[in-house]
PDB file of C-alpha atoms and ligand atoms in Angstrom:
ATOM      1  CA  UNK A   1     -54.383  23.823  22.507  1.00  0.00           C
ATOM      2  CA  UNK A   2     -54.803  26.076  19.494  1.00  0.00           C
ATOM      3  CA  UNK A   3     -55.413  24.198  16.263  1.00  0.00           C
ATOM      4  CA  UNK A   4     -54.904  25.317  12.672  1.00  0.00           C
ATOM      5  CA  UNK A   5     -53.363  24.550   9.317  1.00  0.00           C
ATOM      6  CA  UNK A   6     -51.158  26.121   6.712  1.00  0.00           C
ATOM      7  CA  UNK A   7     -52.903  29.035   4.969  1.00  0.00           C
ATOM      8  CA  UNK A   8     -51.951  30.931   1.821  1.00  0.00           C
ATOM      9  CA  UNK A   9     -50.558  34.396   2.530  1.00  0.00           C
ATOM     10  CA  UNK A  10     -51.140  35.714  -0.994  1.00  0.00           C
ATOM     11  CA  UNK A  11     -54.151  37.863  -0.031  1.00  0.00           C
ATOM     12  CA  UNK A  12     -52.697  39.355   3.131  1.00  0.00           C
ATOM     13  CA  UNK A  13     -53.234  39.027   6.878  1.00  0.00           C
ATOM     14  CA  UNK A  14     -56.927  39.759   7.225  1.00  0.00           C
ATOM     15  CA  UNK A  15     -57.699  37.192   4.513  1.00  0.00           C
ATOM     16  CA  UNK A  16     -55.620  34.623   6.417  1.00  0.00           C
ATOM     17  CA  UNK A  17     -57.505  35.336   9.620  1.00  0.00           C
ATOM     18  CA  UNK A  18     -60.862  34.962   7.870  1.00  0.00           C
ATOM     19  CA  UNK A  19     -59.756  31.780   6.173  1.00  0.00           C
ATOM     20  CA  UNK A  20     -58.638  30.375   9.543  1.00  0.00           C
ATOM     21  CA  UNK A  21     -62.107  31.077  10.975  1.00  0.00           C
ATOM     22  CA  UNK A  22     -63.704  29.355   7.988  1.00  0.00           C
ATOM     23  CA  UNK A  23     -61.623  26.246   8.678  1.00  0.00           C
ATOM     24  CA  UNK A  24     -62.549  26.272  12.365  1.00  0.00           C
ATOM     25  CA  UNK A  25     -58.985  27.206  13.338  1.00  0.00           C
ATOM     26  CA  UNK A  26     -57.728  29.488  16.101  1.00  0.00           C
ATOM     27  CA  UNK A  27     -54.128  29.587  14.893  1.00  0.00           C
ATOM     28  CA  UNK A  28     -52.464  29.013  11.530  1.00  0.00           C
ATOM     29  CA  UNK A  29     -49.188  28.902   9.677  1.00  0.00           C
ATOM     30  CA  UNK A  30     -48.167  30.802   6.576  1.00  0.00           C
ATOM     31  CA  UNK A  31     -45.098  31.257   4.431  1.00  0.00           C
ATOM     32  CA  UNK A  32     -43.525  34.660   4.957  1.00  0.00           C
ATOM     33  CA  UNK A  33     -42.770  34.670   1.220  1.00  0.00           C
ATOM     34  CA  UNK A  34     -42.800  32.193  -1.643  1.00  0.00           C
ATOM     35  CA  UNK A  35     -41.667  28.892  -0.056  1.00  0.00           C
ATOM     36  CA  UNK A  36     -38.972  28.653  -2.693  1.00  0.00           C
ATOM     37  CA  UNK A  37     -37.676  32.103  -1.778  1.00  0.00           C
ATOM     38  CA  UNK A  38     -37.920  35.414  -3.576  1.00  0.00           C
ATOM     39  CA  UNK A  39     -39.140  38.814  -2.526  1.00  0.00           C
ATOM     40  CA  UNK A  40     -41.842  39.183   0.116  1.00  0.00           C
ATOM     41  CA  UNK A  41     -45.003  41.159  -0.514  1.00  0.00           C
ATOM     42  CA  UNK A  42     -45.297  44.634   0.984  1.00  0.00           C
ATOM     43  CA  UNK A  43     -47.144  44.700   4.284  1.00  0.00           C
ATOM     44  CA  UNK A  44     -50.119  47.056   4.427  1.00  0.00           C
ATOM     45  CA  UNK A  45     -50.707  48.723   7.781  1.00  0.00           C
ATOM     46  CA  UNK A  46     -54.483  48.669   7.421  1.00  0.00           C
ATOM     47  CA  UNK A  47     -54.566  44.987   6.545  1.00  0.00           C
ATOM     48  CA  UNK A  48     -52.436  44.140   9.574  1.00  0.00           C
ATOM     49  CA  UNK A  49     -54.631  46.283  11.813  1.00  0.00           C
ATOM     50  CA  UNK A  50     -57.757  44.468  10.628  1.00  0.00           C
ATOM     51  CA  UNK A  51     -56.062  41.138  11.196  1.00  0.00           C
ATOM     52  CA  UNK A  52     -54.958  42.050  14.698  1.00  0.00           C
ATOM     53  CA  UNK A  53     -58.491  43.066  15.617  1.00  0.00           C
ATOM     54  CA  UNK A  54     -59.898  39.812  14.253  1.00  0.00           C
ATOM     55  CA  UNK A  55     -57.291  37.678  16.023  1.00  0.00           C
ATOM     56  CA  UNK A  56     -58.024  39.379  19.314  1.00  0.00           C
ATOM     57  CA  UNK A  57     -61.775  39.163  18.916  1.00  0.00           C
ATOM     58  CA  UNK A  58     -61.572  35.423  18.240  1.00  0.00           C
ATOM     59  CA  UNK A  59     -58.861  34.711  20.846  1.00  0.00           C
ATOM     60  CA  UNK A  60     -56.373  33.273  18.367  1.00  0.00           C
ATOM     61  CA  UNK A  61     -53.311  31.612  19.773  1.00  0.00           C
ATOM     62  CA  UNK A  62     -49.867  32.554  18.501  1.00  0.00           C
ATOM     63  CA  UNK A  63     -49.462  31.992  14.761  1.00  0.00           C
ATOM     64  CA  UNK A  64     -46.505  30.019  13.469  1.00  0.00           C
ATOM     65  CA  UNK A  65     -44.984  31.664  10.396  1.00  0.00           C
ATOM     66  CA  UNK A  66     -42.734  29.452   8.279  1.00  0.00           C
ATOM     67  CA  UNK A  67     -39.516  30.558   6.603  1.00  0.00           C
ATOM     68  CA  UNK A  68     -38.981  29.587   2.942  1.00  0.00           C
ATOM     69  CA  UNK A  69     -37.471  26.135   2.345  1.00  0.00           C
ATOM     70  CA  UNK A  70     -34.674  27.657   0.307  1.00  0.00           C
ATOM     71  CA  UNK A  71     -33.306  29.404   3.363  1.00  0.00           C
ATOM     72  CA  UNK A  72     -30.235  27.337   4.243  1.00  0.00           C
ATOM     73  CA  UNK A  73     -28.375  28.964   7.108  1.00  0.00           C
ATOM     74  CA  UNK A  74     -25.537  26.426   6.872  1.00  0.00           C
ATOM     75  CA  UNK A  75     -24.945  26.290   3.130  1.00  0.00           C
ATOM     76  CA  UNK A  76     -21.411  26.086   1.773  1.00  0.00           C
ATOM     77  CA  UNK A  77     -21.779  28.719  -0.953  1.00  0.00           C
ATOM     78  CA  UNK A  78     -21.390  32.307   0.290  1.00  0.00           C
ATOM     79  CA  UNK A  79     -24.237  33.625  -1.881  1.00  0.00           C
ATOM     80  CA  UNK A  80     -26.672  31.080  -0.401  1.00  0.00           C
ATOM     81  CA  UNK A  81     -25.565  31.983   3.133  1.00  0.00           C
ATOM     82  CA  UNK A  82     -26.004  35.646   2.313  1.00  0.00           C
ATOM     83  CA  UNK A  83     -29.514  35.002   0.975  1.00  0.00           C
ATOM     84  CA  UNK A  84     -30.383  33.101   4.173  1.00  0.00           C
ATOM     85  CA  UNK A  85     -29.200  35.943   6.376  1.00  0.00           C
ATOM     86  CA  UNK A  86     -30.992  38.615   4.379  1.00  0.00           C
ATOM     87  CA  UNK A  87     -34.207  36.601   4.304  1.00  0.00           C
ATOM     88  CA  UNK A  88     -34.054  35.800   8.003  1.00  0.00           C
ATOM     89  CA  UNK A  89     -33.335  39.411   9.034  1.00  0.00           C
ATOM     90  CA  UNK A  90     -36.036  40.788   6.713  1.00  0.00           C
ATOM     91  CA  UNK A  91     -38.602  38.242   7.918  1.00  0.00           C
ATOM     92  CA  UNK A  92     -37.891  39.097  11.557  1.00  0.00           C
ATOM     93  CA  UNK A  93     -38.456  42.772  10.789  1.00  0.00           C
ATOM     94  CA  UNK A  94     -41.749  41.949   9.074  1.00  0.00           C
ATOM     95  CA  UNK A  95     -42.881  39.666  11.901  1.00  0.00           C
ATOM     96  CA  UNK A  96     -42.912  42.669  14.224  1.00  0.00           C
ATOM     97  CA  UNK A  97     -46.022  43.930  12.388  1.00  0.00           C
ATOM     98  CA  UNK A  98     -47.809  41.110  14.216  1.00  0.00           C
ATOM     99  CA  UNK A  99     -45.987  41.190  17.553  1.00  0.00           C
ATOM    100  CA  UNK A 100     -45.642  38.214  19.855  1.00  0.00           C
ATOM    101  CA  UNK A 101     -45.900  35.364  17.358  1.00  0.00           C
ATOM    102  CA  UNK A 102     -43.629  32.531  16.232  1.00  0.00           C
ATOM    103  CA  UNK A 103     -41.257  32.244  13.268  1.00  0.00           C
ATOM    104  CA  UNK A 104     -40.326  28.660  12.462  1.00  0.00           C
ATOM    105  CA  UNK A 105     -37.422  27.632  10.248  1.00  0.00           C
ATOM    106  CA  UNK A 106     -35.578  24.502   9.133  1.00  0.00           C
ATOM    107  CA  UNK A 107     -32.122  24.786  10.685  1.00  0.00           C
ATOM    108  CA  UNK A 108     -30.551  23.844   7.356  1.00  0.00           C
ATOM    109  CA  UNK A 109     -28.473  21.249   5.518  1.00  0.00           C
ATOM    110  CA  UNK A 110     -24.741  21.245   6.087  1.00  0.00           C
ATOM    111  CA  UNK A 111     -24.131  19.798   2.594  1.00  0.00           C
ATOM    112  CA  UNK A 112     -21.110  17.763   3.657  1.00  0.00           C
ATOM    113  CA  UNK A 113     -19.434  20.397   5.837  1.00  0.00           C
ATOM    114  CA  UNK A 114     -20.300  18.369   8.939  1.00  0.00           C
ATOM    115  CA  UNK A 115     -22.642  18.897  11.866  1.00  0.00           C
ATOM    116  CA  UNK A 116     -20.201  21.023  13.897  1.00  0.00           C
ATOM    117  CA  UNK A 117     -19.667  23.507  11.071  1.00  0.00           C
ATOM    118  CA  UNK A 118     -23.380  23.561  10.297  1.00  0.00           C
ATOM    119  CA  UNK A 119     -24.281  24.292  13.913  1.00  0.00           C
ATOM    120  CA  UNK A 120     -21.700  27.073  14.007  1.00  0.00           C
ATOM    121  CA  UNK A 121     -23.067  28.743  10.852  1.00  0.00           C
ATOM    122  CA  UNK A 122     -26.704  28.509  12.024  1.00  0.00           C
ATOM    123  CA  UNK A 123     -25.991  29.915  15.471  1.00  0.00           C
ATOM    124  CA  UNK A 124     -23.864  32.698  13.958  1.00  0.00           C
ATOM    125  CA  UNK A 125     -26.805  33.762  11.803  1.00  0.00           C
ATOM    126  CA  UNK A 126     -29.137  33.735  14.801  1.00  0.00           C
ATOM    127  CA  UNK A 127     -26.722  35.696  16.971  1.00  0.00           C
ATOM    128  CA  UNK A 128     -26.203  38.279  14.249  1.00  0.00           C
ATOM    129  CA  UNK A 129     -29.789  38.773  13.119  1.00  0.00           C
ATOM    130  CA  UNK A 130     -31.852  38.387  16.298  1.00  0.00           C
ATOM    131  CA  UNK A 131     -32.365  41.175  18.796  1.00  0.00           C
ATOM    132  CA  UNK A 132     -33.203  41.117  22.523  1.00  0.00           C
ATOM    133  CA  UNK A 133     -35.990  43.636  21.835  1.00  0.00           C
ATOM    134  CA  UNK A 134     -37.823  41.563  19.216  1.00  0.00           C
ATOM    135  CA  UNK A 135     -41.210  40.213  20.302  1.00  0.00           C
ATOM    136  CA  UNK A 136     -41.104  37.249  17.920  1.00  0.00           C
ATOM    137  CA  UNK A 137     -39.926  33.889  19.169  1.00  0.00           C
ATOM    138  CA  UNK A 138     -37.815  32.044  16.602  1.00  0.00           C
ATOM    139  CA  UNK A 139     -38.423  28.283  16.458  1.00  0.00           C
ATOM    140  CA  UNK A 140     -36.015  25.617  15.276  1.00  0.00           C
ATOM    141  CA  UNK A 141     -37.956  22.771  13.657  1.00  0.00           C
ATOM    142  CA  UNK A 142     -37.149  19.152  14.493  1.00  0.00           C
ATOM    143  CA  UNK A 143     -36.145  17.506  11.196  1.00  0.00           C
ATOM    144  CA  UNK A 144     -36.429  13.998   9.764  1.00  0.00           C
ATOM    145  CA  UNK A 145     -32.710  13.783   8.972  1.00  0.00           C
ATOM    146  CA  UNK A 146     -33.099  13.637   5.208  1.00  0.00           C
ATOM    147  CA  UNK A 147     -29.727  14.094   3.476  1.00  0.00           C
ATOM    148  CA  UNK A 148     -27.485  16.327   5.587  1.00  0.00           C
ATOM    149  CA  UNK A 149     -30.264  18.080   7.503  1.00  0.00           C
ATOM    150  CA  UNK A 150     -29.311  19.483  10.886  1.00  0.00           C
ATOM    151  CA  UNK A 151     -31.877  18.900  13.623  1.00  0.00           C
ATOM    152  CA  UNK A 152     -32.213  15.152  13.029  1.00  0.00           C
ATOM    153  CA  UNK A 153     -32.136  14.632  16.766  1.00  0.00           C
ATOM    154  CA  UNK A 154     -32.679  16.730  19.879  1.00  0.00           C
ATOM    155  CA  UNK A 155     -28.936  16.914  20.559  1.00  0.00           C
ATOM    156  CA  UNK A 156     -28.301  18.790  17.305  1.00  0.00           C
ATOM    157  CA  UNK A 157     -30.929  21.392  18.166  1.00  0.00           C
ATOM    158  CA  UNK A 158     -29.478  21.756  21.641  1.00  0.00           C
ATOM    159  CA  UNK A 159     -26.010  22.322  20.127  1.00  0.00           C
ATOM    160  CA  UNK A 160     -27.469  25.345  18.323  1.00  0.00           C
ATOM    161  CA  UNK A 161     -29.416  26.597  21.364  1.00  0.00           C
ATOM    162  CA  UNK A 162     -26.322  26.447  23.570  1.00  0.00           C
ATOM    163  CA  UNK A 163     -24.453  28.807  21.278  1.00  0.00           C
ATOM    164  CA  UNK A 164     -27.124  31.521  21.317  1.00  0.00           C
ATOM    165  CA  UNK A 165     -26.164  34.696  23.176  1.00  0.00           C
ATOM    166  CA  UNK A 166     -27.625  34.790  26.729  1.00  0.00           C
ATOM    167  CA  UNK A 167     -29.680  37.933  26.026  1.00  0.00           C
ATOM    168  CA  UNK A 168     -31.400  36.135  23.112  1.00  0.00           C
ATOM    169  CA  UNK A 169     -32.209  32.905  24.945  1.00  0.00           C
ATOM    170  CA  UNK A 170     -35.799  33.940  25.675  1.00  0.00           C
ATOM    171  CA  UNK A 171     -36.412  34.598  22.001  1.00  0.00           C
ATOM    172  CA  UNK A 172     -35.711  31.092  20.772  1.00  0.00           C
ATOM    173  CA  UNK A 173     -37.549  27.787  21.061  1.00  0.00           C
ATOM    174  CA  UNK A 174     -38.419  24.590  19.218  1.00  0.00           C
ATOM    175  CA  UNK A 175     -41.293  23.423  17.029  1.00  0.00           C
ATOM    176  CA  UNK A 176     -41.761  19.656  17.073  1.00  0.00           C
ATOM    177  CA  UNK A 177     -43.004  18.080  13.852  1.00  0.00           C
ATOM    178  CA  UNK A 178     -44.666  14.711  14.562  1.00  0.00           C
ATOM    179  CA  UNK A 179     -43.803  13.267  11.134  1.00  0.00           C
ATOM    180  CA  UNK A 180     -40.204  14.462  11.366  1.00  0.00           C
ATOM    181  CA  UNK A 181     -39.453  13.111  14.851  1.00  0.00           C
ATOM    182  CA  UNK A 182     -40.952   9.727  13.895  1.00  0.00           C
ATOM    183  CA  UNK A 183     -38.975   9.648  10.642  1.00  0.00           C
ATOM    184  CA  UNK A 184     -35.976  10.710  12.709  1.00  0.00           C
ATOM    185  CA  UNK A 185     -36.318   7.611  14.904  1.00  0.00           C
ATOM    186  CA  UNK A 186     -38.304   8.817  17.933  1.00  0.00           C
ATOM    187  CA  UNK A 187     -41.087   6.331  18.624  1.00  0.00           C
ATOM    188  CA  UNK A 188     -43.992   8.590  19.546  1.00  0.00           C
ATOM    189  CA  UNK A 189     -46.430   5.783  18.647  1.00  0.00           C
ATOM    190  CA  UNK A 190     -45.395   3.432  21.446  1.00  0.00           C
ATOM    191  CA  UNK A 191     -43.636   5.800  23.822  1.00  0.00           C
ATOM    192  CA  UNK A 192     -44.743   9.427  23.547  1.00  0.00           C
ATOM    193  CA  UNK A 193     -43.947   9.942  27.238  1.00  0.00           C
ATOM    194  CA  UNK A 194     -40.426   8.576  26.749  1.00  0.00           C
ATOM    195  CA  UNK A 195     -39.795  10.830  23.742  1.00  0.00           C
ATOM    196  CA  UNK A 196     -41.037  13.904  25.627  1.00  0.00           C
ATOM    197  CA  UNK A 197     -38.888  12.918  28.623  1.00  0.00           C
ATOM    198  CA  UNK A 198     -35.898  12.669  26.282  1.00  0.00           C
ATOM    199  CA  UNK A 199     -36.742  16.102  24.841  1.00  0.00           C
ATOM    200  CA  UNK A 200     -36.944  17.461  28.353  1.00  0.00           C
ATOM    201  CA  UNK A 201     -33.607  15.911  29.325  1.00  0.00           C
ATOM    202  CA  UNK A 202     -31.715  17.128  26.233  1.00  0.00           C
ATOM    203  CA  UNK A 203     -33.392  20.473  25.485  1.00  0.00           C
ATOM    204  CA  UNK A 204     -35.975  21.234  28.190  1.00  0.00           C
ATOM    205  CA  UNK A 205     -39.726  21.165  27.655  1.00  0.00           C
ATOM    206  CA  UNK A 206     -40.004  24.897  28.349  1.00  0.00           C
ATOM    207  CA  UNK A 207     -38.431  25.378  24.890  1.00  0.00           C
ATOM    208  CA  UNK A 208     -41.242  23.539  23.153  1.00  0.00           C
ATOM    209  CA  UNK A 209     -43.499  26.292  21.770  1.00  0.00           C
ATOM    210  CA  UNK A 210     -45.432  24.714  18.895  1.00  0.00           C
ATOM    211  CA  UNK A 211     -46.097  21.474  17.051  1.00  0.00           C
ATOM    212  CA  UNK A 212     -46.595  20.492  13.434  1.00  0.00           C
ATOM    213  CA  UNK A 213     -49.079  17.637  13.339  1.00  0.00           C
ATOM    214  CA  UNK A 214     -48.569  15.354  10.367  1.00  0.00           C
ATOM    215  CA  UNK A 215     -48.924  11.628   9.956  1.00  0.00           C
ATOM    216  CA  UNK A 216     -46.066   9.870   8.158  1.00  0.00           C
ATOM    217  CA  UNK A 217     -46.045   7.773   4.993  1.00  0.00           C
ATOM    218  CA  UNK A 218     -42.979   5.898   6.240  1.00  0.00           C
ATOM    219  CA  UNK A 219     -41.650   3.697   9.006  1.00  0.00           C
ATOM    220  CA  UNK A 220     -39.903   4.743  12.203  1.00  0.00           C
ATOM    221  CA  UNK A 221     -36.417   6.070  11.442  1.00  0.00           C
ATOM    222  CA  UNK A 222     -36.924   6.215   7.674  1.00  0.00           C
ATOM    223  CA  UNK A 223     -35.509   9.781   7.389  1.00  0.00           C
ATOM    224  CA  UNK A 224     -37.836  10.369   4.431  1.00  0.00           C
ATOM    225  CA  UNK A 225     -40.084  13.302   5.460  1.00  0.00           C
ATOM    226  CA  UNK A 226     -43.263  12.471   3.553  1.00  0.00           C
ATOM    227  CA  UNK A 227     -46.351  13.776   5.340  1.00  0.00           C
ATOM    228  CA  UNK A 228     -49.619  11.823   5.410  1.00  0.00           C
ATOM    229  CA  UNK A 229     -53.152  12.789   6.399  1.00  0.00           C
ATOM    230  CA  UNK A 230     -53.990  12.455  10.112  1.00  0.00           C
ATOM    231  CA  UNK A 231     -54.726   8.834  10.980  1.00  0.00           C
ATOM    232  CA  UNK A 232     -53.817   7.484   7.545  1.00  0.00           C
ATOM    233  CA  UNK A 233     -50.117   6.856   8.067  1.00  0.00           C
ATOM    234  CA  UNK A 234     -47.781   5.042  10.451  1.00  0.00           C
ATOM    235  CA  UNK A 235     -48.612   7.297  13.404  1.00  0.00           C
ATOM    236  CA  UNK A 236     -52.331   6.584  13.463  1.00  0.00           C
ATOM    237  CA  UNK A 237     -55.197   8.329  15.216  1.00  0.00           C
ATOM    238  CA  UNK A 238     -54.357   7.046  18.681  1.00  0.00           C
ATOM    239  CA  UNK A 239     -50.971   8.792  18.591  1.00  0.00           C
ATOM    240  CA  UNK A 240     -52.641  12.117  17.783  1.00  0.00           C
ATOM    241  CA  UNK A 241     -55.146  11.513  20.541  1.00  0.00           C
ATOM    242  CA  UNK A 242     -52.273  11.035  23.009  1.00  0.00           C
ATOM    243  CA  UNK A 243     -50.557  14.204  21.768  1.00  0.00           C
ATOM    244  CA  UNK A 244     -53.723  16.278  22.016  1.00  0.00           C
ATOM    245  CA  UNK A 245     -54.470  15.323  25.598  1.00  0.00           C
ATOM    246  CA  UNK A 246     -50.878  15.310  26.872  1.00  0.00           C
ATOM    247  CA  UNK A 247     -50.518  17.723  29.811  1.00  0.00           C
ATOM    248  CA  UNK A 248     -46.986  18.743  28.758  1.00  0.00           C
ATOM    249  CA  UNK A 249     -48.334  19.909  25.394  1.00  0.00           C
ATOM    250  CA  UNK A 250     -51.403  21.792  26.560  1.00  0.00           C
ATOM    251  CA  UNK A 251     -51.766  25.390  25.277  1.00  0.00           C
ATOM    252  CA  UNK A 252     -49.376  24.947  22.348  1.00  0.00           C
ATOM    253  CA  UNK A 253     -50.414  25.965  18.845  1.00  0.00           C
ATOM    254  CA  UNK A 254     -50.576  22.841  16.666  1.00  0.00           C
ATOM    255  CA  UNK A 255     -50.398  23.193  12.903  1.00  0.00           C
ATOM    256  CA  UNK A 256     -51.458  20.712  10.218  1.00  0.00           C
ATOM    257  CA  UNK A 257     -49.148  20.368   7.213  1.00  0.00           C
ATOM    258  CA  UNK A 258     -50.937  17.355   5.829  1.00  0.00           C
ATOM    259  CA  UNK A 259     -51.567  16.783   2.100  1.00  0.00           C
ATOM    260  CA  UNK A 260     -55.074  18.320   1.973  1.00  0.00           C
ATOM    261  CA  UNK A 261     -57.216  20.964   0.376  1.00  0.00           C
ATOM    262  CA  UNK A 262     -59.252  23.447   2.450  1.00  0.00           C
ATOM    263  CA  UNK A 263     -62.153  21.036   2.928  1.00  0.00           C
ATOM    264  CA  UNK A 264     -59.711  18.348   4.092  1.00  0.00           C
ATOM    265  CA  UNK A 265     -58.122  20.703   6.601  1.00  0.00           C
ATOM    266  CA  UNK A 266     -61.492  21.807   7.972  1.00  0.00           C
ATOM    267  CA  UNK A 267     -62.309  18.127   8.493  1.00  0.00           C
ATOM    268  CA  UNK A 268     -58.984  17.398  10.176  1.00  0.00           C
ATOM    269  CA  UNK A 269     -59.275  20.414  12.466  1.00  0.00           C
ATOM    270  CA  UNK A 270     -62.734  19.192  13.523  1.00  0.00           C
ATOM    271  CA  UNK A 271     -61.312  15.687  13.987  1.00  0.00           C
ATOM    272  CA  UNK A 272     -58.498  16.968  16.231  1.00  0.00           C
ATOM    273  CA  UNK A 273     -60.960  18.962  18.326  1.00  0.00           C
ATOM    274  CA  UNK A 274     -63.042  15.806  18.697  1.00  0.00           C
ATOM    275  CA  UNK A 275     -59.982  13.737  19.726  1.00  0.00           C
ATOM    276  CA  UNK A 276     -59.075  16.364  22.269  1.00  0.00           C
ATOM    277  CA  UNK A 277     -62.424  15.917  24.019  1.00  0.00           C
ATOM    278  CA  UNK A 278     -62.198  12.135  24.265  1.00  0.00           C
TER     279      UNK A 278
HETATM  280 FE1  LIG B 301     -41.223  22.828   8.101  1.00  0.00          FE
HETATM  281 FE1  LIG B 302     -43.109  20.735   9.643  1.00  0.00          FE
HETATM  282 ZN1  LIG B 303     -41.813  17.803   6.612  1.00  0.00          ZN
END
């Protein structure tokens, strides 16, 4: 497994790579632009080149970029849908500067239009903006089911996946967030194997490309989405131990999105590496 955390993208790619090394990481996540939206920074060819060299030299796993939270591909208002499409298309173009990585996004909130309509809008955006020649794999994130979020269960993600054009199927996968699936009602504390078997039955484990590792401040099925530090919430250390040594999850990049500063993340990354050895 490759282990890392969220890293600020404000100083560019090489700075992210160096920061990852400082934290003891061999993957990381970053926002492609301000998480609340807005214009993305210009990409500098030299900076990207330096980053690519560093990533290769240190055998980084795939990085897991994160789309801004404001990107709602199944909004009701046309201007919000338009913003989502523009952002998504622009981000995919920019991702090609670092070929072969992952781009994770929250499927969206249907804001009362219903799951069917939401799924239709999300898959339309994907079918329109993705290309069979892109090297980036787009990941749908499993969600906690807060409000009208789509992706509250595996079935909803599969509904989207099924509608993707056949020539794009290899370019799309899923990122499982441990806090979100727990909050969504999947009991990974007592039955990780059962939850993964259910994922395999509904979606197929070959689609699972990355994980977000977060503990949860709330109980099973709470639909709250409040992340906690590793081992300090309802999931507990033993659950993370099981995840880290699970054969079906080997070789995935795992990303911490826990409430921490850099020192806290460095500690958690070291903790995860320790758990993995046990
Ligand atoms: Fe997320
Ligand atoms: Fe997440
Ligand atoms: Zn979350």
